[in-house]
Amino acid sequence: MTPRLQRDIFPAATAAEAIETAEWLEAFEDVFRTVGSRRCTELVQALLTRARAHDVNVSSTLNTPYCNSIPVWSQPSYPGDLNIERRLTAMIRWNALAMVVRANRFSTELGGHLASYASAADLFETGFHHFFRGSGDGRAPAGDLVLLQPHSAPGVYARAYLEGRLTEEQLSNYRRECGGRGLSSYPHPRLMPDFWQFPTGSMGLGAITAVYHARFMRYLENRGLLPSSDRKVWAFLGDGEMDEPESLAGLSVAARENLDNLIFVINCNLQRLDGPVRGNGSIVQELERLFTGAGWRVIKVLWGSNWDDLFARDRENNIVRRLSETVDGELQSYAAHDAGFNRERFFSKYPELRELVRDLSDADIDHLLRGGHDPVKIHAAFAEAVQPRGVPVAILAQTKKGFGLGRWAEGRMSAHQQKKLNDEALAWFRDRFELPLSDDDVRRAKFFRPAGDSPELQYLLKGRKQLGGFLPQRADAAPAISPPPALEFGHFAFEPEAREYSTTVAFVRMMANLLRNRSCGRHIVPIVADEARTFGMQSLFRQAGIYSCCGQLYEPEDHDDFLWYREARDGQILQEGINEAGALSSWIAAGTSYSNHGVPMLPAYIFYSMFGFQRVGDLIWAAADSRARGFLLGATSGRTTLSGEGLQHQDGSSHLVASTVPACRAWDPCFAYELAIILERGMREMLEQQNDVFYYITVMNENYPQPAMPAGAEYGITSGMYLLRASSKSESIAHAQLLASGAILREALAAAELLEEEFDIATQVWSVTSFTELRRAGMETERWNRLHPEGERRRCHLEECLNSTEGPIVAATDYVRAVPDLIRSWMPRRYVTLGTDGFGRSDTRQGLRRFFEVDRASIALAALSALADEGAIPKSSVSNFVASHDCSTAEAPPWENGCPG
Ligand SMILES: Cc1ncc(C[n+]2csc(CCOP(=O)(O)OP(=O)(O)O)c2C)c(N)n1
């Protein structure tokens, strides 16, 4: 029998055209029967080529009709007990709903969502009963990675409650986490580290990170770090969510890398928060075109089993014809209204269609299911999707938003915001899903859990056991790795060389050494977004190889060179192209490998620092939520250090943003030895102690002499500051303390010389490796002192360093003033900060440092001015300095808004 979907789908305008279409199709059928599909492909290709030559619009070839992709005749039989599963889903639906309703009875501040899970329940449950594989007996995680739609979290909690993994108390504390026994609003591994694996609450990030998790799984396999397997990455996404750029950003990567371990399930309830996703169009058809065009296999699950008979009887394809002219705004209304409305508005458009449903009662029409609510159809799609066919799969499942919530939310425009239901609505829901609840239970929104030995719970638990255990469940049992000491991988940084070099070069040399290290080398994942040559990393191409799922199919142009461009299946470097979001997603996949795969990996992603926190800040936040570990290297950093590149390239704020991410340890070293010590500490913290933190380190492209480390500086380097230059003066007219980090530290050293030589001011210079670490320690100490008023007063590291010094304190960095201002609270005396506020611009380093007033003269001037205010030096000395050093006296600061005057 000819599958329905391959028959004519475009209704002919005239009888003659209908005959013509029939003849063409008949001829095609004939070829198919006698010669086979190969010849059919050739013919269709030839037709397409000819059509394009004549500029005939053939774009619709990326679309199939608005029907299920899997014909009835090829559906597998359902492996489960549909009745028990229906009852279980009803209980889970109820508990999810009760959780939100109760939270909002407690306080309307708590919020929550009913309609999203109501639409997703059958999709999730079919997966939990039959597909999602757990990690087995707790050995290395070996299950599927399942990313779940965030606003459906109550349903996931409700299932875990039936499984006995969450208590009634926890459900009662949904969205009340401060007491310690609550449940987080959305999936947050940071807040529920034993439960959630993947943060998906920021729409779009689930999609892109899922792609790179699937890709990283292949990377680990190809590098021999993980056995080959058929594990899958499932990402459940909203159709509204697909409008996020990040949702679509990974599609071509997934197809290019043949990720047939990746399945997107898109819950097409046709609505988002405010209204329909594509009221005037069709989101399903649009997504089908997008995914098909990107090289994915698309499986549409649009109609439930009780439509099968209608489609089978509809020999003239009137349903398809009617659907092809129906926009989503109308489909939403059909979801929200009863059979009478549907009969009149949808089925009565054509007499043939009206005839088709003549024998259906109103109840029959009311019960016509959308595909995403029919476990049989969902199962068929999932079963097809898990077959490895060399390409990723997108399942477009049509559902109703607020399914089962009746006139209170089903298909209603305001469904997303519905959080409260009155007693009548709750009772209606109870009856709709035939729940064994008394009126009193309903009024109290009582959670329901059947007896432990009930067939339902037995079935549920047995199902999960067979599939390898519960999900979601986050593991944290990877082996620890001891990193080498800084003196080993960064030995050169401690032995001053004659030549000048930058901290970026230092990093690359250390990375090359680390990659060779026997204990941790294999676990390092260098990541670049098409800037390796910018950072002088091309030497690593040959040494470590660039990962490519298909090896290297060409002889590289530079194959004769010593450092040729080497791609390999077991390559170690992830070269992401100009794709910071992709690179960060890879970094997350690698940085959470310890948890997702039991294989600790240490990603080091190096990028233009301006294109990090600023460009992909939300992914960095998600990484922190994910408990990712690794290094982020903000290279060519600083507003005056990158010099020529200008406004969109020069970063003056990444350290400020970094200070707002609790799991981020941010560092701005100036010298190679500082970098080595920080890298060692980072590796120790992340690989050996296995703390869920990550390090952000800025490195510069400015070459300068790299001195030897002052004795005993390690502690200060890792605590945030240390004394770099003590004054040689035994007698002086005054004292000053200069604090600086990164590129500006050398300006502070020069300023100290100037102050001592020209003004006889004893000046000490402190290298601040991390303003944020100093602030963190300051805040902790301050809190402790507040809570222990009678105990011995503690001092933070900053106070330890500065309290016994003399003179005003001046701090300067290559970042906005707010960065050194982070530590103002703990300053013992007058504190003056300098920074690079304003827009970047192109010039020489010297020109820029003068312009932003962070050069040696500006730092010295700040110290002199503070000393004059204190009466330590005459004010005329300051005036003379301004004149003799040609300092700007413009009315408005030159960096404000526009151009210098
Ligand atoms: C980046 C981001 N923007 C906005 C939101 C707020 N938000 C949460 S859910 C939602 C609508 C989701 O619609 P859809 O993806 O279609 O999922 P549905 O709930 O309809 O299944 C919005 C706008 C968010 N969580 N993340």
Coordinates of N, CA, C and O in Angstrom, one line a residue, residues 91 95 99 155-169 171 195 446-450 457 460:
M91 N -1.3 11.0 38.1 CA -0.9 11.4 39.4 C 0.2 12.4 39.4 O 0.3 13.3 40.2
N95 N 0.2 16.1 41.2 CA 1.2 16.5 42.2 C 2.0 17.8 41.7 O 2.3 18.7 42.5
M99 N 1.7 21.3 43.7 CA 2.9 21.9 44.2 C 2.9 23.4 43.9 O 3.1 24.3 44.7
G155 N 6.8 18.9 37.2 CA 6.5 17.6 36.8 C 7.6 16.6 37.1 O 7.4 15.4 37.4
V156 N 8.9 17.1 37.0 CA 10.0 16.2 37.2 C 10.1 16.0 38.7 O 10.4 14.8 39.2
Y157 N 9.8 17.0 39.5 CA 9.8 16.8 41.0 C 8.7 15.8 41.4 O 8.8 14.9 42.3
A158 N 7.5 16.0 40.7 CA 6.4 15.1 41.0 C 6.7 13.7 40.8 O 6.3 12.8 41.5
R159 N 7.4 13.4 39.7 CA 7.8 12.0 39.4 C 8.8 11.5 40.4 O 8.6 10.4 41.0
A160 N 9.8 12.4 40.8 CA 10.8 11.9 41.8 C 10.1 11.7 43.1 O 10.6 10.8 43.9
Y161 N 9.0 12.3 43.4 CA 8.2 12.1 44.6 C 7.6 10.7 44.6 O 7.7 9.9 45.5
L162 N 7.1 10.3 43.5 CA 6.5 9.0 43.4 C 7.6 7.9 43.5 O 7.5 6.9 44.0
E163 N 8.8 8.3 42.9 CA 9.9 7.3 42.9 C 10.5 7.2 44.4 O 11.4 6.4 44.6
G164 N 10.1 8.1 45.2 CA 10.6 8.1 46.6 C 11.9 8.8 46.7 O 12.6 8.7 47.8
R165 N 12.2 9.6 45.8 CA 13.5 10.4 45.8 C 13.3 11.8 46.5 O 14.3 12.3 46.9
L166 N 12.1 12.3 46.4 CA 11.9 13.6 47.1 C 10.7 13.3 48.1 O 9.9 12.5 47.9
T167 N 10.8 14.1 49.2 CA 9.8 13.9 50.2 C 8.6 14.9 50.0 O 8.7 15.9 49.3
E168 N 7.6 14.7 50.7 CA 6.4 15.6 50.7 C 6.8 17.0 51.2 O 6.4 18.0 50.7
E169 N 7.7 16.9 52.2 CA 8.2 18.2 52.7 C 8.9 19.0 51.7 O 8.7 20.2 51.5
L171 N 8.4 18.8 48.4 CA 7.4 19.3 47.5 C 6.7 20.5 48.1 O 6.4 21.5 47.3
F195 N 20.7 16.3 42.1 CA 19.5 16.1 41.3 C 19.7 16.6 39.9 O 19.9 15.8 38.9
K446 N -3.9 18.1 48.2 CA -3.0 17.1 48.9 C -2.2 16.4 47.8 O -2.7 16.0 46.8
F447 N -0.9 16.2 48.2 CA -0.1 15.3 47.2 C -0.6 13.9 47.3 O -1.1 13.4 48.4
F448 N -0.5 13.2 46.2 CA -1.0 11.8 46.1 C 0.2 10.9 45.8 O 0.9 11.1 44.8
R449 N 0.3 9.9 46.6 CA 1.3 8.8 46.3 C 0.7 7.5 46.6 O 0.3 7.3 47.8
P450 N 0.5 6.6 45.6 CA -0.1 5.3 45.9 C 0.8 4.5 46.8 O 2.0 4.8 47.0
L457 N 3.1 2.0 41.4 CA 4.5 2.3 41.8 C 5.5 1.2 41.4 O 6.6 1.4 41.1
L460 N 6.3 1.7 37.9 CA 7.2 2.9 37.7 C 8.7 2.5 38.1 O 9.6 2.8 37.3

